[in-house]
Coordinates of C-alpha atoms in Angstrom, one line a residue:
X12 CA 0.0 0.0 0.0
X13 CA 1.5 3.6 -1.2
X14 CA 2.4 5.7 1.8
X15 CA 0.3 8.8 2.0
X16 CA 2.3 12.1 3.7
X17 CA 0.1 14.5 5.0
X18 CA 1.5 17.6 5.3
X19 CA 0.8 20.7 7.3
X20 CA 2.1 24.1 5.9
X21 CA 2.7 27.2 8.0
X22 CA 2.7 30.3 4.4
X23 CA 4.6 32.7 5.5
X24 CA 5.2 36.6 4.6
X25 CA 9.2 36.0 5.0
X26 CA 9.6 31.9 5.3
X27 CA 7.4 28.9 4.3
X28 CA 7.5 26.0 6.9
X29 CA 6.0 22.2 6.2
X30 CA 5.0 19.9 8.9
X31 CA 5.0 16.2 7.6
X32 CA 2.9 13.6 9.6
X33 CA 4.9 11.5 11.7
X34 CA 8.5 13.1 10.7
X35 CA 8.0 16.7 11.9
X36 CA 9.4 19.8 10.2
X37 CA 10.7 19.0 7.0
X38 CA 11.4 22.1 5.2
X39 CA 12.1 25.5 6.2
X40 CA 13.0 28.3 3.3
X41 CA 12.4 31.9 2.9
X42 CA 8.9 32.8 0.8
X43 CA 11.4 34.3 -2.1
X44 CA 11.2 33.8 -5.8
X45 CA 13.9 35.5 -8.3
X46 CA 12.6 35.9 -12.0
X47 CA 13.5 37.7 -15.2
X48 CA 12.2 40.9 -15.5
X49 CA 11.2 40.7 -18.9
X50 CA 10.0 37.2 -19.2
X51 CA 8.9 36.1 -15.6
X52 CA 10.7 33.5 -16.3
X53 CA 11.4 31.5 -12.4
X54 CA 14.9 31.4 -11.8
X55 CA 15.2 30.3 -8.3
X56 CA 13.1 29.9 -5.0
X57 CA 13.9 29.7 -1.4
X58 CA 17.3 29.7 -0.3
X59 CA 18.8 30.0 -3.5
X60 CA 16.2 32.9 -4.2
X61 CA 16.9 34.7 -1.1
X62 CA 20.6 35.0 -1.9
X63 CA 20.0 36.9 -4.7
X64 CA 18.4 40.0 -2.7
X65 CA 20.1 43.1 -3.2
X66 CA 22.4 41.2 -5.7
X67 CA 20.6 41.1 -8.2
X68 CA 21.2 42.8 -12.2
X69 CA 18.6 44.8 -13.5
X70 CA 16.8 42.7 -15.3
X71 CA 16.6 39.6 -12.6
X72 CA 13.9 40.5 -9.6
X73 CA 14.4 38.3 -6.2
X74 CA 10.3 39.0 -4.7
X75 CA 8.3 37.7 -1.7
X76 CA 5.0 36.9 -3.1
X77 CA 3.4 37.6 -0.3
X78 CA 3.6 41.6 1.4
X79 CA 2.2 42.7 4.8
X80 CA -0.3 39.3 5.0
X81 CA -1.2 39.3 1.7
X82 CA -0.8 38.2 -1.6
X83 CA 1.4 40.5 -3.7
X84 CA 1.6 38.5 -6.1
X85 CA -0.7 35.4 -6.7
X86 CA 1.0 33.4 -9.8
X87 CA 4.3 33.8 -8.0
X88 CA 2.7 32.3 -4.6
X89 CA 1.5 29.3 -6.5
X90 CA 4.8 28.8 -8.1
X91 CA 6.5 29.1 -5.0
X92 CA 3.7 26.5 -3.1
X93 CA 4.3 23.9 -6.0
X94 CA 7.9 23.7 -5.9
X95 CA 7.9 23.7 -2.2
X96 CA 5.1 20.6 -1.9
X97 CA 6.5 18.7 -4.6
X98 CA 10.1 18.9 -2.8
X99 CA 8.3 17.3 0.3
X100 CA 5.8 15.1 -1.3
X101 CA 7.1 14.3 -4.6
X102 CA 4.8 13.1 -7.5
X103 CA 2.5 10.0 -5.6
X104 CA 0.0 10.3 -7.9
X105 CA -1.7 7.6 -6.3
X106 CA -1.2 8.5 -3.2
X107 CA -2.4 12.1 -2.9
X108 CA -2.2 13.0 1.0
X109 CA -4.1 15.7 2.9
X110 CA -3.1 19.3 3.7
X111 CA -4.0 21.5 6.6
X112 CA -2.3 25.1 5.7
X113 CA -2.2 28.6 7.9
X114 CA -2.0 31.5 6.0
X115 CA -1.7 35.3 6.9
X116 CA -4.7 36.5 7.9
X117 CA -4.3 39.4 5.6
X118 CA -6.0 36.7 2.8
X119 CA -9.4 37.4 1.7
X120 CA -11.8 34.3 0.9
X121 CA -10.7 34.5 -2.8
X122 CA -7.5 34.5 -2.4
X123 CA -8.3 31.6 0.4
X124 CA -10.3 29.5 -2.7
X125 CA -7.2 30.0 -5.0
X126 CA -4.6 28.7 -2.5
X127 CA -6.4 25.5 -2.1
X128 CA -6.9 25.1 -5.8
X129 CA -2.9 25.8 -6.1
X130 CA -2.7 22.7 -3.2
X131 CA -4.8 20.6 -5.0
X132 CA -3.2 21.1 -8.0
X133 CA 0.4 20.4 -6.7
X134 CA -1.1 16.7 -5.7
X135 CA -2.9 17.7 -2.3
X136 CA -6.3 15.4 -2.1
X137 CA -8.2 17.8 0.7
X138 CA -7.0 21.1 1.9
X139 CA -8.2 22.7 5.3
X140 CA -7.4 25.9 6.7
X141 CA -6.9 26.5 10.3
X142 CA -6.7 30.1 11.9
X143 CA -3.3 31.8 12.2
X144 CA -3.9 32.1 15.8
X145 CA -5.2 29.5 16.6
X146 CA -2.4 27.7 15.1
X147 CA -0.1 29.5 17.1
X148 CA -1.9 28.2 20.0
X149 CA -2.2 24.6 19.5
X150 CA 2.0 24.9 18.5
X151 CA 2.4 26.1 21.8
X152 CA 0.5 24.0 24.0
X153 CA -2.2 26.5 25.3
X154 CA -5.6 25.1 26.8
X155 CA -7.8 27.4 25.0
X156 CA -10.6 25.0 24.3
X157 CA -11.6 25.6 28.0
X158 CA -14.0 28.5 29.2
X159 CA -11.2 30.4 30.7
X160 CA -9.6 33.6 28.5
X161 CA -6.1 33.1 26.9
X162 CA -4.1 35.9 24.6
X163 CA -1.5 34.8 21.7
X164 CA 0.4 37.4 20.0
X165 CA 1.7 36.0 16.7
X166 CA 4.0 38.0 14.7
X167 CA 5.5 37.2 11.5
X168 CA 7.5 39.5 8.9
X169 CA 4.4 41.4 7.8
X170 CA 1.6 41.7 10.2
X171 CA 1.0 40.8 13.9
X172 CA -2.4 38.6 14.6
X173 CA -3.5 39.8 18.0
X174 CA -6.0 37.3 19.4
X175 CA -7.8 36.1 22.5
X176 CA -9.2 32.8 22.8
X177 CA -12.1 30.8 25.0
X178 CA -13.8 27.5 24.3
X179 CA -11.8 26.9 21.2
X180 CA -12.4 30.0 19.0
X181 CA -11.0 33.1 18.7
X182 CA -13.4 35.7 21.2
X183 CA -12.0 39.3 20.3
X184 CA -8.8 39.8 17.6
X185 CA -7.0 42.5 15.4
X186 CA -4.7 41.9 12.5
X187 CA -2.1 44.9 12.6
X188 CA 0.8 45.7 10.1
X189 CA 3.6 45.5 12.9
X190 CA 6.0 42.8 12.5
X191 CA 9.4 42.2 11.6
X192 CA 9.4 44.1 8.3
X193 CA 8.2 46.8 9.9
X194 CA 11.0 46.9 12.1
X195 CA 13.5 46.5 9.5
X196 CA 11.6 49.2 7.7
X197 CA 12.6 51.6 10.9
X198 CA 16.2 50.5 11.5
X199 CA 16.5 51.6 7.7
X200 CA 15.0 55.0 8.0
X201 CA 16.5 55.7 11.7
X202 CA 20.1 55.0 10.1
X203 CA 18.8 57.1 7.2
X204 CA 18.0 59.8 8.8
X205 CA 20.7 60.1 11.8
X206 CA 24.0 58.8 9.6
X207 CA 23.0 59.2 6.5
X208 CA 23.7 55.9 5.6
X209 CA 21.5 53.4 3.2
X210 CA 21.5 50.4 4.1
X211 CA 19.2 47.1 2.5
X212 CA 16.5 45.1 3.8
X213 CA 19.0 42.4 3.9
X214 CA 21.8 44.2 6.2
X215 CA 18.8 46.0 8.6
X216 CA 17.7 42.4 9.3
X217 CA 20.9 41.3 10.2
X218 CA 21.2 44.1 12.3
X219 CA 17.6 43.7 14.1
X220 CA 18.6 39.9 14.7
X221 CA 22.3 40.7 16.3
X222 CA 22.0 43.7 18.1
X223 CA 17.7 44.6 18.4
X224 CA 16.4 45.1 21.6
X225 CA 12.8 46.7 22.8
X226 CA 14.8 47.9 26.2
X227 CA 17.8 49.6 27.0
X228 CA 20.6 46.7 26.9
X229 CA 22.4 46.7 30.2
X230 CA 25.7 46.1 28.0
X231 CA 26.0 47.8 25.2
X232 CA 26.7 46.1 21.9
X233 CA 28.4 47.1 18.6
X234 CA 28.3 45.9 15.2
X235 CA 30.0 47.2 11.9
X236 CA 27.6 47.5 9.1
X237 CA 28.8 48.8 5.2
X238 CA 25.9 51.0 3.2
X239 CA 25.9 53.6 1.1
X240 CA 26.9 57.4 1.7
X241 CA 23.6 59.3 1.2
X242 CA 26.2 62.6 0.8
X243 CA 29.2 61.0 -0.8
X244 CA 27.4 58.0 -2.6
X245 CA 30.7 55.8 -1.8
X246 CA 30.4 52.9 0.5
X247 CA 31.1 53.4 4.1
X248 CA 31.4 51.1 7.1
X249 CA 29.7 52.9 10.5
X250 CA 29.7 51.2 14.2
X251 CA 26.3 51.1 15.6
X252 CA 25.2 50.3 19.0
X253 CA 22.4 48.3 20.5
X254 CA 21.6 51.9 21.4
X255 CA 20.9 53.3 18.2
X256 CA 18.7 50.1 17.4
X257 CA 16.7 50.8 20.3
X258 CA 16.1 54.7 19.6
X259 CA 15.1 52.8 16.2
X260 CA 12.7 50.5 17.3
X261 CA 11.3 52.7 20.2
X262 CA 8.1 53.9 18.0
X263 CA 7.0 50.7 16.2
X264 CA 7.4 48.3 19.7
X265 CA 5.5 51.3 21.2
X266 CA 2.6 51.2 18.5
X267 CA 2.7 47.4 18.8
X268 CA 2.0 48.0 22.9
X269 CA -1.2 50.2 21.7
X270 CA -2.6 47.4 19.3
X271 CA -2.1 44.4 22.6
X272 CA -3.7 47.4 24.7
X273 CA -6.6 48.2 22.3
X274 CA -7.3 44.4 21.9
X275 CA -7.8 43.5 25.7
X276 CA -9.7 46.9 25.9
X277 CA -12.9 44.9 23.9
X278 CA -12.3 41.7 25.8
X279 CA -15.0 40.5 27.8
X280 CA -14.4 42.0 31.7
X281 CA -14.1 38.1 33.0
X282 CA -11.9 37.1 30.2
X283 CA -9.6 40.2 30.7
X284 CA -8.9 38.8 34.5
X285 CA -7.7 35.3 33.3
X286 CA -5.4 37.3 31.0
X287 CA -3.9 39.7 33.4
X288 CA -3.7 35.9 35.8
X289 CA -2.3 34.1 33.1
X290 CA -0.5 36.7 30.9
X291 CA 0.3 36.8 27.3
X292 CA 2.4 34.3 25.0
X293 CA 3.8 35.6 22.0
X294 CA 4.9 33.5 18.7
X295 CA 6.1 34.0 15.4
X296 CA 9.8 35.1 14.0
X297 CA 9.4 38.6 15.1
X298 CA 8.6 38.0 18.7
X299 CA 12.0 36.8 19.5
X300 CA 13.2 40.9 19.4
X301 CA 15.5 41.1 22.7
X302 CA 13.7 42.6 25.7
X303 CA 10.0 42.5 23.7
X304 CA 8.2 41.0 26.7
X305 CA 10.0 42.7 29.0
X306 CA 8.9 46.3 27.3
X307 CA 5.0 44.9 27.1
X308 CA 5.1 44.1 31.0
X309 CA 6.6 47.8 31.7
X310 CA 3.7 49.0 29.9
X311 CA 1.2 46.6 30.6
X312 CA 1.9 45.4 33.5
X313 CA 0.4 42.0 31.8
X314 CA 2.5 38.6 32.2
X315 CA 4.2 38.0 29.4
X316 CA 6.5 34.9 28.1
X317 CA 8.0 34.3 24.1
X318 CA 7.5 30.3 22.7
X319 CA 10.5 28.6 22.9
X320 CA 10.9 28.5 19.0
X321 CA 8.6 31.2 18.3
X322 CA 9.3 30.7 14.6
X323 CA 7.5 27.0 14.2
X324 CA 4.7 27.6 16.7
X325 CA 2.1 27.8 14.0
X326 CA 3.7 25.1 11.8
X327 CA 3.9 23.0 14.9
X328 CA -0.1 23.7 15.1
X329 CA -0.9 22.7 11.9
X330 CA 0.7 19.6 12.5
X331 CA -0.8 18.8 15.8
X332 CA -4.3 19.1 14.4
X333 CA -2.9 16.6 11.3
X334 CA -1.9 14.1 14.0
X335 CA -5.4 14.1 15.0
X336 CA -7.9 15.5 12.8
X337 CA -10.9 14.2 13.7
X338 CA -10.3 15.5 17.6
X339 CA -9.3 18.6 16.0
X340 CA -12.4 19.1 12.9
X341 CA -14.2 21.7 14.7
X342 CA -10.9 24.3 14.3
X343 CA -10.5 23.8 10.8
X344 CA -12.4 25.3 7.7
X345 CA -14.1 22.3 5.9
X346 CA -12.2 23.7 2.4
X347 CA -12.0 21.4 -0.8
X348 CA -11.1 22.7 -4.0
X349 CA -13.8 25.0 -5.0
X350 CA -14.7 25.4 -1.5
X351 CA -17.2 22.6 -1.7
X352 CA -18.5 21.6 1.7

């Protein structure tokens, strides 16, 4: 009898992780594709696309289908999702296995349809969607199918889901556009503005991964970083501090603070105690910023605590409810291709 792989897929803004059923996480690469300009021809995807960033000639692009939660680009997302599935899964056409796929919340119900067509179309049988946060959730081990109020904050690269959760759905959430690109996006202009020094998205991530932090470091850290001259337009190497990142990051972990405030504002009165009992668990690539929880607690004054691999919570969800799907049916959407229920 053919061995059928069910796969769960955590689609990303910045990386694309797959879940297979009884192995675990079996791929993780960056949500990049590199094409001709001209042609749209696909020249690479994934790692090999993601080197290309900020290296590229004119007439090659290296593009993340997906921007801020949603689809940029939707040809390029399919591409990507069929070369990533057919890595994993290979070509069993007789043994076509089931899929149960997160995807930024961002997606509207079309775009939501055409994903699952793309899956069934790169040799998935049945496609079910489960919510990005409650994904997050199940990755993590929270007891949220209980009557008792539980808050997940998952950021990724391009929008934070902000979500609180009773009796196994989601009670009161917002979907914000804070997340690690927007971060990026500030260490870029703060360098910008102060050094005049341009820098890429490539270098400003290094730099948010090294030496970020949403609190004053008690030791200070420096790092050497090469841009561009804004006043000379020749290259120039500049020593920042974990100082400078901070004054960087100040206003968008301050804006992310008002979005977690505004949420437990609308939560139910009872459900808002258990949260301020139980506190707050944040996931995704973005939470692990140095001192995040720390500056949400001196603002808050709300528990809060970062997943040990924030990065695979929601992958790790989607698999959880593959290992048992019939325990887990009521959390996922019933979608086929065509959205036939």
């Amino acid at each position: 009898m053919a061995q059928v792989n069910d796969i769960g897929i955590d689609l990303g803004t910045s990386n694309v992780l797959i879940y297979m059923k009884g192995k675990g996480i079996v791929l993780r690469q960056p949500a990049v594709v590199a094409i001709e300009r001209e042609s749209k021809k696909v020249l690479a995807v994934g790692n090999d696309a993601y080197r290309m960033i900020g290296r590229t000639p004119s007439n090659v692009l290296a593009v993340r289908p997906l921007r801020q939660g949603t689809v940029a680009d939707f040809e390029l997302t399919s591409t990507m999702l069929r070369y990533f599935v057919g890595n994993v899964v290979g070509r069993r056409m007789f043994s076509r296995p089931r899929a149960v796929i997160s995807v930024p919340s961002g997606v509207n119900e079309v775009e939501k349809r055409s994903i699952i067509s793309i899956m069934f179309d790169a040799g998935m049988r049945r496609t079910q969607l489960l919510d990005r946060p409650i994904a997050a959730a199940l990755g993590v081990g929270l007891q949220f199918q209980e009557a008792y109020g539980t808050m997940i904050v998952d950021m990724g690269a391009g929008v934070t889901d902000i979500a609180v959760l009773s009796m196994g759905e989601v009670v009161v959430s917002s979907c914000v556009p804070i997340g690690g690109d927007y971060f990026d996006d500030a260490i870029i202009r703060y360098l910008r503005k102060k050094h005049n020094l341009l820098i890429g998205e490539r270098t400003a991530e290094e730099i948010k991964v090294n030496i970020g932090c949403a609190i004053p470091m008690a030791n200070e850290i420096t790092m050497d970083i090469t841009g561009r001259n804004l006043i000379s337009g020749m290259p120039k190497t500049l020593a920042i501090t974990s100082a400078d990142i901070y004054e960087a990051l100040k206003e968008p972990v301050s804006e992310l603070i008002e979005a977690i405030q505004a949420v437990i504002e609308r939560t139910p009165p009872q459900l808002a105690s258990d949260i301020f009992e139980d506190g707050i668990v944040f996931t995704g690539g973005a939470a692990a910023l140095n001192g995040l929880s720390e500056a949400i607690y001196a603002a808050l004054k709300v528990p809060c605590g970062v997943a040990d691999d924030p990065q695979t919570s929601v992958v790790m969800g989607c698999g959880r409810a593959l290992e048992d799907l019939t325990g887990m049916k009521h959390l996922l959407g019933d979608a086929r291709r065509g959205w036939n229920r």
